[in-house]
Structures are given as structure tokens and as C-alpha cells.
């Protein structure tokens, strides 16, 4: 069946642009349809944390985001659990080296710019001012109906991925349900200019008062992001179709934080809610969902963009393998099997933070209790790992239990010594190809994997870790690992076949 392109991606936000690169690295052709003619330059997200930072590091993209300038201790500036500050720097010294990747304070607009540049470099076609207006699928293809600047047209592809945000047309047209919890509060947001003396009057951090919630944070050049929510205004009392105004924001700030701020020149005014919803399936035939199209939540703990990037890095190589024809049966369905539970867990954590941010004396008592628990290092470590997504593990399938504790988890960025010089695992992952590290003295793992060299890159190296070998999927998760002296190469071959198809 002839198609115009392997994969159509609807939506050129962080999810769509990152997916475009992942598909190109995997050898699939892709067109990104983005309805906006130019980037807005506005940023919902103001930073990336934890596992998302590690993920970008494994693609060599951190330098482009200007990372490395921020020390790990900077997490303490903005890491909190429902407004309860988390002293991450207290944990850093006792954590294994590299456990906490540095926070990346890059704005969403900057992330999108870097991802778009990278996707174009790799040969993705990005069509701006092209809106997806409909889709249909049969057994072999999916057809996108597109409204472009020169008229409407159809684009036929083997797969279509909806990265088209919270109100996803793709999700609706594919008939995918979006169950979850309804909003309990509306938050007003303004990126506004404040004069120097005015900025000094702004209350610091997240304020939970008798009348609502207030937070403010500097964005540079005199611009401050103000967010406010009032307990007395349930969502049904706010007409969200009426455009937000600076007067409305100022009045809400006055009522909640008891401060009258002379806000000027708003760069962006918006409203959002704490609704938490998740697509009931991430795949319907040849249509898949990722990012906000698959889950929406309160930005408590900054999960949105980070989760979106991890969705598409999980999906990209599997979809490319499917298109390239070497995907083993069921590989593409592991996308839902792995990322849906990860999304569900993230939503549950965000809802819990939403409760900590809600009104009432009972909640105040709960906050006190949680604050006391967080003085214990073990509790703090649990919460911080969860906040940063460092606890994410995938169930590698019911056919066997993990035989090595690393399996199913993130592959640590091992320093490696090889004949060609020292390197690290992150560098080997830049091309989004699976990596087999053979750390044995006799190179027996490389020999065992000889039938997969067209799909799996093998590196013979030495490491100071107590490991004989490790097989890392393109998304950075460990498919197989062997302790020193584990001579069972059958387990390795089983993992190679399960994830990367039969030997050739
Ligand atoms: C106030 C606020 C603060 C936040 N802060 C953080 C934070 O600090 N850290 C964090 O990780 N996350 C944060 N988030 C969440 C984060 O912004 C989102 O999770 C992220 O934008 C999701 O990316 P995405 O690519 O899935 O969707 P989007 O960014 O929504 O991108 C979707 C794209 O699809 C396009 N599109 C939509 N429909 C169509 C169509 N039919 N045809 C073609 N194109 C279409 C849109 O124009 C858009 O460009 C915040 C969110 C809010 C509201």
C-alpha cells in the first residue's frame, strides 16, 4: 500500500517535535503538522527535571539547552510537594554519584526551539500553519485531512500520532475515552511586568491563605509569573470562555494575598484547572497518543513537559521499528503497557499534591504531618525520586521475573574505558540505537549477539561497576543485565529477540 509518509505527527509542541527526531533516528520518515504559523514564544513550562533531563542527556541535547550552569542544589529553589519545600540539597551528598541530574531551567519556548532545530537537522518535515482537521484509518493506512495555507489536502501514512495537546482532536476522532477527575479549582495566570519596588512587595513561594492560593516567580527582565486561585470560586462560577484580563488577576491577587500589585504589560494571561484525565488507551489501531493529548493535570511538581518527552522517547524507537519492519510482535503495544501505568502514577501523585494545596483546617493538619515526615531522609528521598520521575521502572513482561535488579530500570550513565579512549553510556545513546555493553574480558557477549548487529550496537569496554554486561533499549531502560560470572548468554539472546526481533 503506497503512503505519502511513514508517520504523521499532529502537533509541534515538545512531544511532537521530540518524537519527530526519535523517528528520524530510527529511520522512519515523518511530517509534523502544526496549526500555529509561528512559535508564540510563550512558555507554559519553565523547566525540566530528573528523568526528562537524563533522557535529553542521552540524546546529546543538554548542551543546546545551556545546561551544566545550574548546580544540583538549585532543586531546592523550586522542588516542593504541594507547596511544602523539599530540601533536595540535603539528599545530594548521600545519593550515589549522578543520581540527581541537574535541573534544567529552560523555558518551554527554548525547549521547543532546540527540539525543532534538531528535528529539522535529522530530516523531519515540519509544516507550520497546517492544521489536522480530521482522520480516518483502515487496516493498512491512516489518512489525515489537513487545512493548510494553500487549501485542504490529504496525507496518507502508516501511522498517525496525536501530540496535539489537552484538547486533542486525534483523541476524539480515534474514539479514545478521557476519563478522570473534574476540576475543583480555576487558577489564573499572568506573566506581568512589575516595577522594582513592586517586585519587593511580592510574597515569596507558594502562599496558602484563608481565601486561596498565590504564587509568584521571576521570569527575568522585570517580568513575574503570578498564579492565583480563590477557594470561593468553584470552576462552575468562572466563565472560561471570557478572555482573562489583568484587572481580574489583580483583584484576585488582592483578595487572596492581601497585596495590591500594579501589574502592567501582560505578556500572557491565562486560566487553567486541576482537572486530571488520562486517555483510556494510548493506541487505537494505527493512531497513537502522547503528551498532553494522553494526560492532563495540574502543573504541581512540573510533570507535564517531562512526561510528554518520556512518552515519545518510549514510543519513537518502537514505531520506527514497526515501520522499518523489524519490530517483534507486540512491541508497539508495549508503549501503552509501559507508559499508561507511568502516566497513571504521575496523575495520582499530582492529585495528592492538589489535595495538599486545597483549603481547610483538615488539610492544614495533613500538611503539618507531611512536613514532619519529610524531615526524615528516607521519606524525603522517596518523595523527591517520585517528583523527579527517578523511580520509573517498566514491567518487562509477564514471561519472566527480572533476573538482575537493573532490568526494567534506567540504565546508569556508566563511565567506560575502551581501547579508543574513555567514554560514557550517555554518549553511546545519542543515535537512539540499542546498546549492548560487553564488559567481559573475553568478549563472549558480543559473540552471542552477532545475529543482531544490524539493529544493536555492541561496545566492548571496561567498567568499574560489578557487571559483565548490560543491554540498553533506545529509550535508556535496561532490557537485560548480567552480574560478574553470569555465563547464561541464553538470557541475553532471549532479551535481544524479545525487544529487537529474531537474529539474522
Ligand atoms: C501554567 C502551566 C505551567 C506549566 N509548567 C510546567 C513545568 O514547569 N514543567 C513541565 O514539565 N510542564 C509544565 N506544564 C505542562 C506543559 O506545558 C505541557 O505538559 C506540555 O506543553 C505538553 O506538551 P505537548 O507537546 O504534549 O502539548 P502542547 O505543548 O499543548 O503542544 C500541542 C501542539 O499541538 C498543536 N495543535 C493542537 N491541535 C492541532 C491540530 N488539530 N493540528 C495541528 N496542530 C495542532 C498546538 O498548536 C500545539 O503547538 C505547565 C502547564 C501549565 C498550564
Coordinates of N, CA and C in Angstrom, one line a residue, residues 418-501:
X418 N 37.5 2.2 27.1 CA 37.7 1.3 25.9 C 39.0 1.6 25.3
X419 N 39.4 0.8 24.3 CA 40.7 1.0 23.7 C 40.8 2.3 23.0
X420 N 39.7 2.8 22.4 CA 39.7 4.1 21.7 C 39.7 5.3 22.7
X421 N 39.6 5.1 24.0 CA 39.5 6.2 24.9 C 38.4 6.0 25.9
X422 N 38.3 6.9 26.9 CA 37.2 6.8 27.8 C 35.9 7.5 27.2
X423 N 34.8 6.9 27.6 CA 33.5 7.5 27.2 C 32.5 7.2 28.3
X424 N 31.2 7.5 28.0 CA 30.2 7.1 29.0 C 29.0 6.6 28.2
X425 N 28.1 5.9 28.9 CA 27.0 5.3 28.2 C 26.1 6.4 27.5
X426 N 26.0 7.5 28.1 CA 25.1 8.6 27.5 C 25.5 8.9 26.1
X427 N 26.9 8.9 25.9 CA 27.4 9.3 24.5 C 27.0 8.2 23.5
X428 N 27.0 6.9 24.0 CA 26.7 5.8 23.1 C 25.2 5.8 22.7
X429 N 24.4 6.5 23.5 CA 22.9 6.5 23.3 C 22.4 7.6 22.3
X430 N 23.4 8.5 21.9 CA 22.9 9.7 21.1 C 22.1 9.3 19.9
X431 N 22.5 8.2 19.3 CA 21.8 7.8 18.0 C 20.5 7.1 18.2
X432 N 20.1 6.9 19.4 CA 18.8 6.2 19.7 C 18.8 4.8 19.2
X433 N 20.0 4.2 19.2 CA 20.1 2.7 18.9 C 20.3 1.9 20.2
X434 N 19.7 0.7 20.2 CA 20.0 -0.2 21.4 C 21.5 -0.4 21.5
X435 N 22.0 -0.5 22.8 CA 23.4 -0.7 23.0 C 23.6 -1.9 23.9
X436 N 24.5 -2.8 23.4 CA 24.9 -3.9 24.3 C 26.3 -3.6 24.7
X437 N 26.5 -3.4 26.0 CA 27.9 -3.2 26.5 C 28.4 -4.6 26.9
X438 N 29.5 -5.0 26.3 CA 30.1 -6.2 26.7 C 31.3 -5.8 27.6
X439 N 31.2 -6.1 28.8 CA 32.2 -5.7 29.8 C 33.0 -7.0 30.3
X440 N 32.9 -8.1 29.5 CA 33.6 -9.3 29.9 C 35.0 -9.2 29.3
X441 N 35.9 -10.0 29.9 CA 37.3 -9.9 29.4 C 37.4 -10.7 28.1
X442 N 36.6 -11.7 27.8 CA 36.7 -12.5 26.6 C 35.8 -12.1 25.5
X443 N 35.0 -11.1 25.7 CA 34.1 -10.6 24.6 C 33.0 -11.6 24.2
X444 N 32.6 -12.5 25.2 CA 31.6 -13.5 24.8 C 30.2 -13.0 24.5
X445 N 29.9 -11.8 25.1 CA 28.5 -11.3 24.9 C 28.4 -10.8 23.4
X446 N 29.5 -10.1 23.0 CA 29.5 -9.7 21.6 C 29.3 -10.8 20.6
X447 N 29.9 -11.9 20.9 CA 29.8 -13.1 20.1 C 28.3 -13.6 20.1
X448 N 27.7 -13.6 21.3 CA 26.4 -14.1 21.4 C 25.4 -13.2 20.7
X449 N 25.7 -11.9 20.5 CA 24.8 -11.0 19.9 C 25.1 -10.8 18.4
X450 N 25.9 -11.7 17.8 CA 26.3 -11.5 16.4 C 25.1 -11.4 15.5
X451 N 24.0 -12.0 15.7 CA 22.9 -12.0 14.8 C 22.1 -10.8 14.8
X452 N 22.5 -9.8 15.7 CA 21.6 -8.6 15.9 C 22.4 -7.3 15.5
X453 N 23.6 -7.5 14.9 CA 24.5 -6.3 14.8 C 23.9 -5.2 13.8
X454 N 22.9 -5.6 13.0 CA 22.3 -4.6 12.1 C 21.3 -3.7 12.9
X455 N 20.9 -4.2 14.1 CA 20.0 -3.3 14.9 C 20.6 -2.9 16.2
X456 N 21.5 -3.6 16.7 CA 22.0 -3.4 18.1 C 23.5 -3.0 18.0
X457 N 23.9 -1.9 18.5 CA 25.4 -1.6 18.5 C 26.0 -2.2 19.7
X458 N 27.1 -2.9 19.5 CA 27.8 -3.5 20.6 C 29.1 -2.8 20.9
X459 N 29.3 -2.5 22.2 CA 30.6 -1.8 22.6 C 31.3 -2.7 23.6
X460 N 32.5 -3.0 23.3 CA 33.4 -3.8 24.2 C 34.1 -2.7 25.1
X461 N 33.9 -2.8 26.4 CA 34.6 -1.8 27.2 C 34.9 -2.4 28.6
X462 N 35.5 -1.6 29.4 CA 35.7 -2.0 30.8 C 35.0 -1.0 31.7
X463 N 34.5 -1.5 32.8 CA 33.8 -0.6 33.7 C 34.2 -1.0 35.1
X464 N 34.1 0.0 36.0 CA 34.4 -0.3 37.4 C 33.2 -0.9 38.1
X465 N 32.0 -0.9 37.5 CA 30.8 -1.5 38.1 C 30.9 -3.0 38.1
X466 N 30.2 -3.6 39.1 CA 30.2 -5.1 39.2 C 29.2 -5.6 38.2
X467 N 29.5 -5.6 36.9 CA 28.7 -6.0 35.8 C 29.5 -6.7 34.7
X468 N 28.9 -7.7 34.1 CA 29.5 -8.3 33.0 C 29.0 -7.8 31.7
X469 N 27.8 -7.3 31.7 CA 27.2 -6.7 30.5 C 25.8 -6.1 30.8
X470 N 25.4 -5.3 29.9 CA 24.1 -4.6 30.0 C 23.6 -4.3 28.6
X471 N 22.3 -4.6 28.4 CA 21.6 -4.3 27.1 C 20.6 -3.2 27.4
X472 N 20.8 -2.1 26.7 CA 20.0 -0.9 26.9 C 19.2 -0.6 25.7
X473 N 17.9 -0.4 26.0 CA 17.0 -0.1 24.9 C 17.2 1.4 24.5
X474 N 16.7 1.8 23.3 CA 17.0 3.2 22.8 C 16.4 4.2 23.8
X475 N 15.4 3.9 24.6 CA 14.8 4.9 25.5 C 15.6 5.0 26.8
X476 N 16.7 4.2 26.9 CA 17.6 4.3 28.1 C 17.2 3.3 29.2
X477 N 16.3 2.4 29.0 CA 15.9 1.5 30.0 C 16.6 0.1 29.8
X478 N 16.9 -0.6 30.9 CA 17.7 -1.8 30.8 C 16.9 -3.0 30.4
X479 N 17.2 -3.6 29.3 CA 16.4 -4.8 28.9 C 17.0 -6.1 29.5
X480 N 18.3 -6.0 29.8 CA 19.0 -7.2 30.3 C 20.3 -6.8 31.0
X481 N 20.7 -7.4 32.0 CA 22.0 -7.1 32.6 C 22.5 -8.4 33.3
X482 N 23.8 -8.5 33.4 CA 24.4 -9.7 33.9 C 25.4 -9.3 35.0
X483 N 25.3 -10.0 36.1 CA 26.3 -9.9 37.2 C 27.6 -10.6 36.8
X484 N 28.7 -10.2 37.4 CA 30.0 -10.9 37.1 C 29.9 -12.4 37.2
X485 N 30.4 -13.1 36.2 CA 30.4 -14.5 36.2 C 29.1 -15.2 35.7
X486 N 28.1 -14.3 35.3 CA 26.9 -14.9 34.8 C 27.1 -15.3 33.3
X487 N 27.3 -16.7 33.1 CA 27.6 -17.2 31.8 C 26.4 -17.6 30.9
X488 N 25.2 -17.2 31.4 CA 24.0 -17.6 30.7 C 23.6 -16.7 29.6
X489 N 24.3 -16.9 28.5 CA 24.0 -16.0 27.3 C 22.7 -16.3 26.7
X490 N 22.0 -17.4 27.1 CA 20.7 -17.6 26.6 C 19.7 -16.5 27.0
X491 N 19.9 -16.1 28.2 CA 19.0 -15.0 28.7 C 19.2 -13.7 27.9
X492 N 20.5 -13.5 27.5 CA 20.7 -12.3 26.7 C 20.1 -12.4 25.3
X493 N 20.2 -13.6 24.7 CA 19.6 -13.8 23.4 C 18.0 -13.7 23.5
X494 N 17.5 -14.2 24.6 CA 16.0 -14.1 24.8 C 15.6 -12.6 24.8
X495 N 16.4 -11.8 25.5 CA 16.1 -10.3 25.6 C 16.3 -9.7 24.2
X496 N 17.3 -10.0 23.5 CA 17.6 -9.4 22.2 C 16.4 -9.7 21.3
X497 N 15.9 -11.0 21.3 CA 14.8 -11.4 20.4 C 13.5 -10.7 20.9
X498 N 13.3 -10.6 22.2 CA 12.0 -10.0 22.7 C 11.9 -8.6 22.2
X499 N 13.0 -7.8 22.3 CA 12.9 -6.4 22.0 C 13.3 -6.0 20.6
X500 N 14.2 -6.8 20.0 CA 14.8 -6.3 18.7 C 14.6 -7.4 17.6
X501 N 13.7 -8.4 17.8 CA 13.4 -9.3 16.8 C 14.4 -10.4 16.6

